[in-house]
PDB file of C-alpha atoms in Angstrom:
ATOM      1  CA  LYS A   1       0.000   0.000   0.000  1.00 88.00           C
ATOM      2  CA  SER A   2       1.143   3.520  -0.658  1.00 93.00           C
ATOM      3  CA  ILE A   3      -0.054   7.097  -0.640  1.00 96.00           C
ATOM      4  CA  SER A   4       1.046   9.798  -3.012  1.00 96.00           C
ATOM      5  CA  VAL A   5       0.500  13.331  -4.211  1.00 97.00           C
ATOM      6  CA  GLU A   6       0.898  14.234  -7.873  1.00 97.00           C
ATOM      7  CA  ARG A   7       0.654  17.521  -9.744  1.00 97.00           C
ATOM      8  CA  THR A   8       0.376  18.093 -13.481  1.00 97.00           C
ATOM      9  CA  TYR A   9       1.460  21.565 -14.562  1.00 97.00           C
ATOM     10  CA  GLU A  10      -0.168  23.772 -17.208  1.00 95.00           C
ATOM     11  CA  SER A  11       3.260  24.980 -18.234  1.00 96.00           C
ATOM     12  CA  ASN A  12       6.056  22.442 -18.228  1.00 97.00           C
ATOM     13  CA  LEU A  13       8.781  22.976 -15.632  1.00 98.00           C
ATOM     14  CA  GLN A  14      12.025  23.665 -17.470  1.00 97.00           C
ATOM     15  CA  THR A  15      14.601  23.612 -14.658  1.00 97.00           C
ATOM     16  CA  LEU A  16      15.564  21.571 -11.640  1.00 97.00           C
ATOM     17  CA  GLU A  17      15.044  24.697  -9.526  1.00 97.00           C
ATOM     18  CA  ALA A  18      11.414  24.974 -10.688  1.00 97.00           C
ATOM     19  CA  CYS A  19      10.872  21.292  -9.915  1.00 98.00           C
ATOM     20  CA  THR A  20      12.427  21.735  -6.461  1.00 97.00           C
ATOM     21  CA  ALA A  21      10.058  24.606  -5.656  1.00 96.00           C
ATOM     22  CA  ALA A  22       7.108  22.472  -6.772  1.00 97.00           C
ATOM     23  CA  LEU A  23       8.329  19.523  -4.697  1.00 97.00           C
ATOM     24  CA  ASP A  24       8.109  21.585  -1.495  1.00 95.00           C
ATOM     25  CA  ASP A  25       4.336  22.025  -1.914  1.00 96.00           C
ATOM     26  CA  ILE A  26       3.885  18.363  -2.828  1.00 97.00           C
ATOM     27  CA  LEU A  27       5.776  17.210   0.286  1.00 97.00           C
ATOM     28  CA  ARG A  28       3.737  19.492   2.510  1.00 96.00           C
ATOM     29  CA  GLU A  29       0.517  17.957   1.181  1.00 97.00           C
ATOM     30  CA  LEU A  30       1.958  14.435   1.372  1.00 97.00           C
ATOM     31  CA  GLU A  31       2.772  14.893   5.046  1.00 95.00           C
ATOM     32  CA  GLU A  32      -0.755  16.194   5.748  1.00 96.00           C
ATOM     33  CA  ASP A  33      -2.286  13.218   3.916  1.00 95.00           C
ATOM     34  CA  TRP A  34      -0.012  10.797   5.777  1.00 95.00           C
ATOM     35  CA  GLU A  35      -1.185  12.164   9.105  1.00 93.00           C
ATOM     36  CA  ARG A  36      -4.869  12.395   8.156  1.00 93.00           C
ATOM     37  CA  ARG A  37      -5.260   9.110   6.241  1.00 91.00           C
ATOM     38  CA  GLU A  38      -2.654   6.875   7.847  1.00 88.00           C
ATOM     39  CA  GLY A  39      -2.265   8.313  11.355  1.00 90.00           C
ATOM     40  CA  ARG A  40       1.484   8.677  10.735  1.00 88.00           C
ATOM     41  CA  ARG A  41       1.778   4.893  10.351  1.00 91.00           C
ATOM     42  CA  PRO A  42       5.401   3.844   9.783  1.00 93.00           C
ATOM     43  CA  PHE A  43       6.433   3.487   6.155  1.00 94.00           C
ATOM     44  CA  ARG A  44       9.399   1.736   4.572  1.00 95.00           C
ATOM     45  CA  GLY A  45      10.078   3.599   1.352  1.00 96.00           C
ATOM     46  CA  ILE A  46       9.808   6.883  -0.489  1.00 97.00           C
ATOM     47  CA  TRP A  47       9.604   7.664  -4.179  1.00 97.00           C
ATOM     48  CA  VAL A  48       9.507  10.515  -6.675  1.00 98.00           C
ATOM     49  CA  LYS A  49       7.874  10.224 -10.085  1.00 98.00           C
ATOM     50  CA  LEU A  50       8.363  12.555 -13.047  1.00 98.00           C
ATOM     51  CA  LYS A  51       6.513  12.649 -16.337  1.00 98.00           C
ATOM     52  CA  PHE A  52       8.331  14.585 -19.018  1.00 98.00           C
ATOM     53  CA  ALA A  53       7.012  16.697 -21.903  1.00 97.00           C
ATOM     54  CA  ASN A  54       7.458  13.696 -24.236  1.00 97.00           C
ATOM     55  CA  PHE A  55       5.196  11.683 -21.844  1.00 96.00           C
ATOM     56  CA  GLN A  56       8.063   9.422 -20.746  1.00 98.00           C
ATOM     57  CA  THR A  57       7.750   8.565 -17.038  1.00 98.00           C
ATOM     58  CA  THR A  58      10.502   7.738 -14.565  1.00 98.00           C
ATOM     59  CA  THR A  59      10.389   6.848 -10.880  1.00 97.00           C
ATOM     60  CA  CYS A  60      13.178   6.878  -8.308  1.00 97.00           C
ATOM     61  CA  SER A  61      12.724   5.214  -4.941  1.00 97.00           C
ATOM     62  CA  SER A  62      14.695   4.439  -1.824  1.00 96.00           C
ATOM     63  CA  ALA A  63      14.273   3.148   1.674  1.00 95.00           C
ATOM     64  CA  GLY A  64      13.074   5.765   4.100  1.00 91.00           C
ATOM     65  CA  LYS A  65      11.189   6.068   7.348  1.00 91.00           C
ATOM     66  CA  GLN A  66      10.754   9.842   7.568  1.00 90.00           C
ATOM     67  CA  ILE A  67       9.597  12.573   5.244  1.00 92.00           C
ATOM     68  CA  GLU A  68      12.881  14.401   4.806  1.00 93.00           C
ATOM     69  CA  ARG A  69      13.123  17.006   2.094  1.00 95.00           C
ATOM     70  CA  GLU A  70      16.769  16.157   1.408  1.00 96.00           C
ATOM     71  CA  SER A  71      15.942  12.525   0.615  1.00 96.00           C
ATOM     72  CA  PHE A  72      13.142  13.461  -1.771  1.00 97.00           C
ATOM     73  CA  GLN A  73      15.371  16.143  -3.315  1.00 97.00           C
ATOM     74  CA  ALA A  74      18.059  13.559  -4.074  1.00 97.00           C
ATOM     75  CA  LEU A  75      15.491  11.346  -5.787  1.00 98.00           C
ATOM     76  CA  LEU A  76      14.178  14.339  -7.749  1.00 98.00           C
ATOM     77  CA  GLU A  77      17.669  15.211  -8.953  1.00 98.00           C
ATOM     78  CA  THR A  78      18.279  11.648 -10.120  1.00 98.00           C
ATOM     79  CA  ALA A  79      14.943  11.469 -11.936  1.00 98.00           C
ATOM     80  CA  PHE A  80      15.381  14.912 -13.506  1.00 98.00           C
ATOM     81  CA  GLY A  81      18.771  13.896 -14.884  1.00 97.00           C
ATOM     82  CA  ARG A  82      17.268  10.982 -16.802  1.00 97.00           C
ATOM     83  CA  SER A  83      15.750  13.128 -19.548  1.00 97.00           C
ATOM     84  CA  PRO A  84      16.567  16.352 -21.382  1.00 97.00           C
ATOM     85  CA  HIS A  85      12.851  17.177 -21.624  1.00 97.00           C
ATOM     86  CA  ALA A  86      10.856  19.576 -19.462  1.00 98.00           C
ATOM     87  CA  VAL A  87       8.709  18.145 -16.653  1.00 98.00           C
ATOM     88  CA  ARG A  88       4.917  18.106 -16.890  1.00 98.00           C
ATOM     89  CA  LEU A  89       4.099  16.062 -13.735  1.00 98.00           C
ATOM     90  CA  ILE A  90       5.758  15.559 -10.354  1.00 98.00           C
ATOM     91  CA  GLY A  91       4.639  12.995  -7.816  1.00 98.00           C
ATOM     92  CA  ALA A  92       5.955  11.922  -4.432  1.00 98.00           C
ATOM     93  CA  GLY A  93       4.839   9.044  -2.266  1.00 97.00           C
ATOM     94  CA  LEU A  94       5.302   6.766   0.688  1.00 97.00           C
ATOM     95  CA  ARG A  95       5.319   2.975   0.514  1.00 96.00           C
ATOM     96  CA  PHE A  96       4.016   1.055   3.517  1.00 94.00           C
ATOM     97  CA  PRO A  97       4.972  -2.475   4.505  1.00 91.00           C
ATOM     98  CA  ALA A  98       2.500  -5.200   3.655  1.00 82.00           C
ATOM     99  CA  ILE A  99       0.159  -6.029   6.518  1.00 71.00           C
ATOM    100  CA  SER A 100       1.900  -9.400   6.904  1.00 62.00           C
ATOM    101  CA  ASP A 101       5.238  -7.560   7.259  1.00 49.00           C
ATOM    102  CA  GLU A 102       3.827  -5.369  10.023  1.00 49.00           C
ATOM    103  CA  ASN A 103       2.379  -8.322  11.912  1.00 54.00           C
ATOM    104  CA  PRO A 104       4.390 -11.420  11.075  1.00 51.00           C
ATOM    105  CA  ALA A 105       2.112 -13.752  13.036  1.00 49.00           C
ATOM    106  CA  GLN A 106       0.325 -15.989  10.554  1.00 51.00           C
ATOM    107  CA  LEU A 107      -2.703 -18.152  10.971  1.00 51.00           C
ATOM    108  CA  GLN A 108      -2.057 -21.855  10.863  1.00 54.00           C
ATOM    109  CA  LEU A 109      -3.928 -23.317   7.895  1.00 57.00           C
ATOM    110  CA  PHE A 110      -3.634 -26.974   8.779  1.00 57.00           C
ATOM    111  CA  SER A 111      -3.557 -28.659  12.139  1.00 57.00           C
ATOM    112  CA  ASN A 112      -0.626 -30.955  12.863  1.00 54.00           C
TER     113      ASN A 112
END
């Protein structure tokens, strides 16, 4: 399970600096959604998604347990460097562990 915030822009973002400014607003909303929808439940990964003007999409992800701007910024920089095209969409998200990972106790299906 994951939660994310994505924004498509009327005018494509031409520079990394413009994307960084946009990322700040996205992260603010992501943190609000995380608190409201998930009660700040622990997560295990973060990701940034970009869609470029040529409609190519790329995603960068890493392990993470906190919403830290620097970590998302590093992912943004990596993703931005993958294409010479302007950016039309930025997304950021949190990936949660599977329920079975959170609670490793399993029901016994067959009796011995």
